[in-house]
Amino acid sequence: MDGTGASGGRRGPAGRQEAIAEHVLSRGSATAAELAERFQVSLMTIHRDLDELERQGVVRKYRGGVTAQPSGVFESNVGYRMKSMQIEKDAIAAKAVELIEPGMAVMLDDSTTTLALARRLEGITPLTVVTNFLEGLNLLSRVRGIRLMALGGDYDPLHNSFLGVSCVEAIESLQVDLCFVSTSAVSGAYAYHQEQHIVSVKRAMLARAARNVLLLDHTKLGRTALHRVAPLSVFDRVIVDHGASGEALRELDEHKVGYDVVAP
């Protein structure tokens, strides 16, 4: 049954892999056996498909299955992040937008949480917005009254953003009023991220703003990732959703971090 089923052979490998990715991104994880049955192909074929999707950075494999969820060394594909914690991210964005005033220059990183903020910028004009996130660029390019500055660099399809040395150099030539970023994890007195090339861009952004704001859904608290981004002391404010545990908030208190807790 290697690729001859209704969901396998008719699609071909590329189409089947796209459908597998969509299924895993929507559910978060799946077993290889479940996918083989769903797409009517052999386990060997499914494992080849998953190897290719892992190579592309869409998912990561574990024994017996595959997941789109993040780990300490793996950040989720942007497609998965766009779908996760949407209500919480929107609540965080609703609070964050209160900090922005007409006439400001604002920098947004390539997180899906700052994308929720970008959706709320219409009407706060005139405004200058600087970002390396292609989703944000496409969204804000249609908004009147916003001067949009695109940070160039190497395009990274996993994050749908521009990264690398050229991006960092472009950031270093600017100075903005506010910078909004999100990270994959916060633990102790530090914010963390899994990937070094993302860390270098976030650090450059934080260094070029008069004030920095960290936007976090509660799943990021009490976790660590491979690379330190910055100490929490570089942030003037942290905004988290109401799902944050008392223990996580007490840890922020211990490190004298100013924060807002928001509800949907």
Short mmCIF file of C-alpha atoms in Angstrom, two decimals:
data_model
loop_
_atom_site.label_atom_id
_atom_site.label_comp_id
_atom_site.label_asym_id
_atom_site.label_seq_id
_atom_site.Cartn_x
_atom_site.Cartn_y
_atom_site.Cartn_z
CA MET A 1 0.00 0.00 0.00
CA ASP A 2 2.94 2.32 -0.66
CA GLY A 3 1.43 5.47 -2.14
CA THR A 4 -1.51 3.79 -3.90
CA GLY A 5 -4.32 4.82 -1.54
CA ALA A 6 -6.85 7.53 -2.20
CA SER A 7 -4.99 9.99 0.01
CA GLY A 8 -1.53 8.84 -0.98
CA GLY A 9 -1.00 8.04 -4.64
CA ARG A 10 -3.37 10.62 -6.03
CA ARG A 11 -1.56 13.41 -4.19
CA GLY A 12 1.97 12.19 -4.85
CA PRO A 13 4.77 12.60 -2.26
CA ALA A 14 4.84 16.42 -2.30
CA GLY A 15 1.09 16.78 -1.98
CA ARG A 16 0.92 14.11 0.70
CA GLN A 17 3.70 15.77 2.70
CA GLU A 18 1.84 19.08 2.51
CA ALA A 19 -1.32 17.38 3.78
CA ILE A 20 0.63 15.66 6.57
CA ALA A 21 2.14 18.98 7.62
CA GLU A 22 -1.28 20.63 7.67
CA HIS A 23 -2.69 17.80 9.79
CA VAL A 24 0.17 17.88 12.30
CA LEU A 25 0.22 21.67 12.52
CA SER A 26 -3.52 21.73 13.24
CA ARG A 27 -3.35 19.03 15.91
CA GLY A 28 0.09 19.66 17.36
CA SER A 29 1.31 16.06 17.11
CA ALA A 30 0.51 12.66 15.60
CA THR A 31 1.80 9.10 15.61
CA ALA A 32 3.36 7.54 12.54
CA ALA A 33 0.82 4.70 12.66
CA GLU A 34 -2.07 7.17 12.70
CA LEU A 35 -0.64 9.04 9.72
CA ALA A 36 -0.03 5.82 7.76
CA GLU A 37 -3.67 4.83 8.24
CA ARG A 38 -4.98 8.30 7.47
CA PHE A 39 -3.02 8.65 4.23
CA GLN A 40 -3.24 4.98 3.26
CA VAL A 41 0.49 4.43 2.83
CA SER A 42 3.07 2.24 4.54
CA LEU A 43 4.91 3.16 7.72
CA MET A 44 8.12 3.26 5.70
CA THR A 45 6.60 5.86 3.36
CA ILE A 46 5.32 7.92 6.29
CA HIS A 47 8.76 7.92 7.91
CA ARG A 48 10.32 9.12 4.65
CA ASP A 49 7.72 11.90 4.50
CA LEU A 50 8.38 12.86 8.11
CA ASP A 51 12.14 12.85 7.53
CA GLU A 52 11.62 15.36 4.71
CA LEU A 53 9.29 17.54 6.78
CA GLU A 54 11.78 17.50 9.64
CA ARG A 55 14.56 18.49 7.21
CA GLN A 56 12.42 21.47 6.16
CA GLY A 57 11.95 22.45 9.80
CA VAL A 58 8.18 21.99 9.73
CA VAL A 59 8.04 19.28 12.42
CA ARG A 60 10.32 17.26 14.63
CA LYS A 61 10.27 13.51 14.99
CA TYR A 62 10.25 11.51 18.19
CA ARG A 63 10.05 7.77 18.75
CA GLY A 64 6.82 6.62 17.14
CA GLY A 65 5.54 9.98 16.03
CA VAL A 66 5.99 13.61 15.14
CA THR A 67 5.17 16.97 16.70
CA ALA A 68 4.93 20.62 15.73
CA GLN A 69 5.24 21.75 19.33
CA PRO A 70 8.40 23.52 20.49
CA SER A 71 11.21 22.10 22.59
CA GLY A 72 14.27 23.61 24.16
CA VAL A 73 16.15 23.39 20.85
CA PHE A 74 13.31 23.49 18.30
CA GLU A 75 10.96 26.37 17.56
CA SER A 76 7.61 25.56 16.02
CA ASN A 77 6.94 26.33 12.38
CA VAL A 78 5.30 29.72 11.89
CA GLY A 79 2.17 27.97 10.58
CA TYR A 80 1.70 26.22 13.92
CA ARG A 81 2.49 29.36 15.92
CA MET A 82 -0.07 31.36 13.93
CA LYS A 83 -2.79 28.98 15.12
CA SER A 84 -1.78 28.52 18.74
CA MET A 85 -2.86 30.65 21.74
CA GLN A 86 -4.74 33.11 19.50
CA ILE A 87 -7.13 34.36 22.19
CA GLU A 88 -4.28 34.93 24.63
CA LYS A 89 -2.12 36.69 22.05
CA ASP A 90 -4.97 38.99 21.12
CA ALA A 91 -5.54 39.93 24.77
CA ILE A 92 -1.83 40.67 25.17
CA ALA A 93 -1.88 42.80 22.01
CA ALA A 94 -4.89 44.76 23.28
CA LYS A 95 -2.86 45.80 26.33
CA ALA A 96 0.36 46.42 24.42
CA VAL A 97 -1.27 48.79 21.94
CA GLU A 98 -2.08 51.16 24.81
CA LEU A 99 1.64 51.99 24.97
CA ILE A 100 1.76 53.28 21.39
CA GLU A 101 1.04 56.89 20.50
CA PRO A 102 0.82 58.65 17.11
CA GLY A 103 4.19 59.91 15.92
CA MET A 104 6.19 57.08 17.46
CA ALA A 105 8.66 54.77 15.76
CA VAL A 106 7.94 51.16 16.76
CA MET A 107 9.93 48.00 16.07
CA LEU A 108 8.25 44.56 15.94
CA ASP A 109 10.07 41.24 15.85
CA ASP A 110 8.96 38.20 13.84
CA SER A 111 6.79 36.64 16.54
CA THR A 112 3.13 35.84 16.03
CA THR A 113 2.35 37.70 19.25
CA THR A 114 3.63 40.97 17.80
CA LEU A 115 1.65 40.17 14.66
CA ALA A 116 -1.49 40.33 16.83
CA LEU A 117 -0.30 43.78 17.90
CA ALA A 118 0.28 44.83 14.28
CA ARG A 119 -3.38 44.07 13.55
CA ARG A 120 -4.35 46.77 16.06
CA LEU A 121 -2.21 49.61 14.73
CA GLU A 122 -4.68 51.00 12.21
CA GLY A 123 -5.82 54.41 13.40
CA ILE A 124 -2.76 55.12 15.56
CA THR A 125 -1.25 57.35 12.93
CA PRO A 126 1.05 58.80 11.87
CA LEU A 127 3.25 55.89 12.91
CA THR A 128 6.54 54.40 11.77
CA VAL A 129 6.76 50.62 12.04
CA VAL A 130 9.97 48.64 11.54
CA THR A 131 9.86 44.85 11.20
CA ASN A 132 11.57 41.84 9.66
CA PHE A 133 8.40 39.69 9.67
CA LEU A 134 6.93 39.15 6.20
CA GLU A 135 3.47 38.53 7.66
CA GLY A 136 3.62 41.91 9.38
CA LEU A 137 4.94 43.66 6.28
CA ASN A 138 2.12 42.28 4.16
CA LEU A 139 -0.46 43.27 6.76
CA LEU A 140 0.77 46.80 7.41
CA SER A 141 1.52 47.64 3.78
CA ARG A 142 -2.24 48.13 3.35
CA VAL A 143 -2.68 50.50 6.31
CA ARG A 144 -2.83 54.20 5.54
CA GLY A 145 -0.81 56.53 7.75
CA ILE A 146 1.85 53.97 8.62
CA ARG A 147 5.37 54.50 7.35
CA LEU A 148 6.59 50.94 6.98
CA MET A 149 10.29 50.05 7.08
CA ALA A 150 11.29 46.52 6.04
CA LEU A 151 14.39 45.00 7.59
CA GLY A 152 16.17 43.05 4.87
CA GLY A 153 18.42 40.03 5.15
CA ASP A 154 18.29 36.34 4.35
CA TYR A 155 14.74 35.05 4.00
CA ASP A 156 13.98 32.18 6.38
CA PRO A 157 10.85 30.23 5.37
CA LEU A 158 10.54 28.50 8.76
CA HIS A 159 9.96 31.87 10.42
CA ASN A 160 8.68 33.74 7.34
CA SER A 161 11.09 36.53 8.19
CA PHE A 162 14.40 38.12 7.23
CA LEU A 163 17.42 37.32 9.37
CA GLY A 164 21.20 37.24 9.30
CA VAL A 165 24.02 39.77 9.29
CA SER A 166 22.31 42.14 6.84
CA CYS A 167 19.23 42.30 9.07
CA VAL A 168 21.30 43.02 12.18
CA GLU A 169 23.23 45.77 10.37
CA ALA A 170 19.96 47.36 9.22
CA ILE A 171 18.66 47.37 12.80
CA GLU A 172 21.87 48.91 14.13
CA SER A 173 21.40 51.93 11.86
CA LEU A 174 18.07 52.82 13.50
CA GLN A 175 16.72 54.17 16.78
CA VAL A 176 13.08 53.64 17.79
CA ASP A 177 10.82 54.66 20.64
CA LEU A 178 9.41 51.23 21.42
CA CYS A 179 10.44 47.66 20.64
CA PHE A 180 8.03 44.76 21.10
CA VAL A 181 9.41 41.22 21.10
CA SER A 182 8.37 37.77 22.21
CA THR A 183 10.62 34.86 23.13
CA SER A 184 10.12 31.13 23.38
CA ALA A 185 10.88 30.82 27.06
CA VAL A 186 11.39 32.76 30.28
CA SER A 187 13.03 31.28 33.34
CA GLY A 188 14.70 32.91 36.28
CA ALA A 189 15.94 36.34 35.29
CA TYR A 190 16.32 35.65 31.56
CA ALA A 191 14.41 35.31 28.30
CA TYR A 192 15.48 32.44 26.03
CA HIS A 193 15.12 31.26 22.44
CA GLN A 194 16.07 28.06 20.66
CA GLU A 195 17.91 29.46 17.64
CA GLN A 196 21.08 31.54 17.62
CA HIS A 197 20.32 33.46 14.41
CA ILE A 198 16.98 34.58 15.90
CA VAL A 199 18.69 35.60 19.14
CA SER A 200 21.14 37.91 17.36
CA VAL A 201 18.29 39.79 15.65
CA LYS A 202 16.25 40.15 18.85
CA ARG A 203 19.28 41.40 20.77
CA ALA A 204 20.00 43.99 18.08
CA MET A 205 16.38 45.18 18.23
CA LEU A 206 16.43 45.53 22.01
CA ALA A 207 19.63 47.59 21.83
CA ARG A 208 18.09 50.15 19.47
CA ALA A 209 14.95 51.12 21.38
CA ALA A 210 14.31 53.67 24.10
CA ARG A 211 11.87 51.22 25.74
CA ASN A 212 11.43 47.48 25.37
CA VAL A 213 8.31 45.40 25.98
CA LEU A 214 8.20 41.60 26.23
CA LEU A 215 4.97 39.92 25.13
CA LEU A 216 4.41 36.39 26.44
CA ASP A 217 1.58 33.91 26.49
CA HIS A 218 1.63 31.87 29.69
CA THR A 219 3.06 28.73 28.05
CA LYS A 220 6.42 30.50 27.73
CA LEU A 221 6.84 31.05 31.48
CA GLY A 222 8.90 28.65 33.55
CA ARG A 223 10.57 27.19 30.47
CA THR A 224 14.09 27.36 29.10
CA ALA A 225 15.56 27.13 25.61
CA LEU A 226 19.08 26.73 24.33
CA HIS A 227 20.16 30.37 24.02
CA ARG A 228 19.79 33.34 26.34
CA VAL A 229 18.27 36.32 24.57
CA ALA A 230 18.54 38.94 27.30
CA PRO A 231 18.09 39.52 31.01
CA LEU A 232 14.55 40.53 31.95
CA SER A 233 16.00 43.77 33.29
CA VAL A 234 16.28 45.13 29.72
CA PHE A 235 12.48 45.15 29.45
CA ASP A 236 10.50 48.07 30.76
CA ARG A 237 7.37 45.94 30.83
CA VAL A 238 6.30 42.31 30.45
CA ILE A 239 2.73 41.56 29.36
CA VAL A 240 1.35 38.07 30.02
CA ASP A 241 -2.09 36.50 29.81
CA HIS A 242 -4.19 35.38 32.78
CA GLY A 243 -3.15 31.75 32.33
CA ALA A 244 0.18 32.52 34.02
CA SER A 245 0.57 30.51 37.20
CA GLY A 246 1.05 32.11 40.59
CA GLU A 247 4.47 30.51 40.81
CA ALA A 248 5.55 32.05 37.49
CA LEU A 249 4.33 35.49 38.56
CA ARG A 250 6.08 35.20 41.91
CA GLU A 251 9.30 34.48 40.03
CA LEU A 252 8.86 37.72 38.08
CA ASP A 253 8.25 39.53 41.36
CA GLU A 254 11.43 38.06 42.83
CA HIS A 255 13.44 39.48 39.94
CA LYS A 256 11.69 42.87 40.23
CA VAL A 257 10.17 42.64 36.75
CA GLY A 258 7.24 44.95 36.07
CA TYR A 259 4.40 43.08 34.42
CA ASP A 260 0.72 43.27 33.43
CA VAL A 261 -1.60 40.26 33.50
CA VAL A 262 -4.42 40.47 30.97
CA ALA A 263 -7.59 38.46 30.42
CA PRO A 264 -9.42 37.89 27.10
#
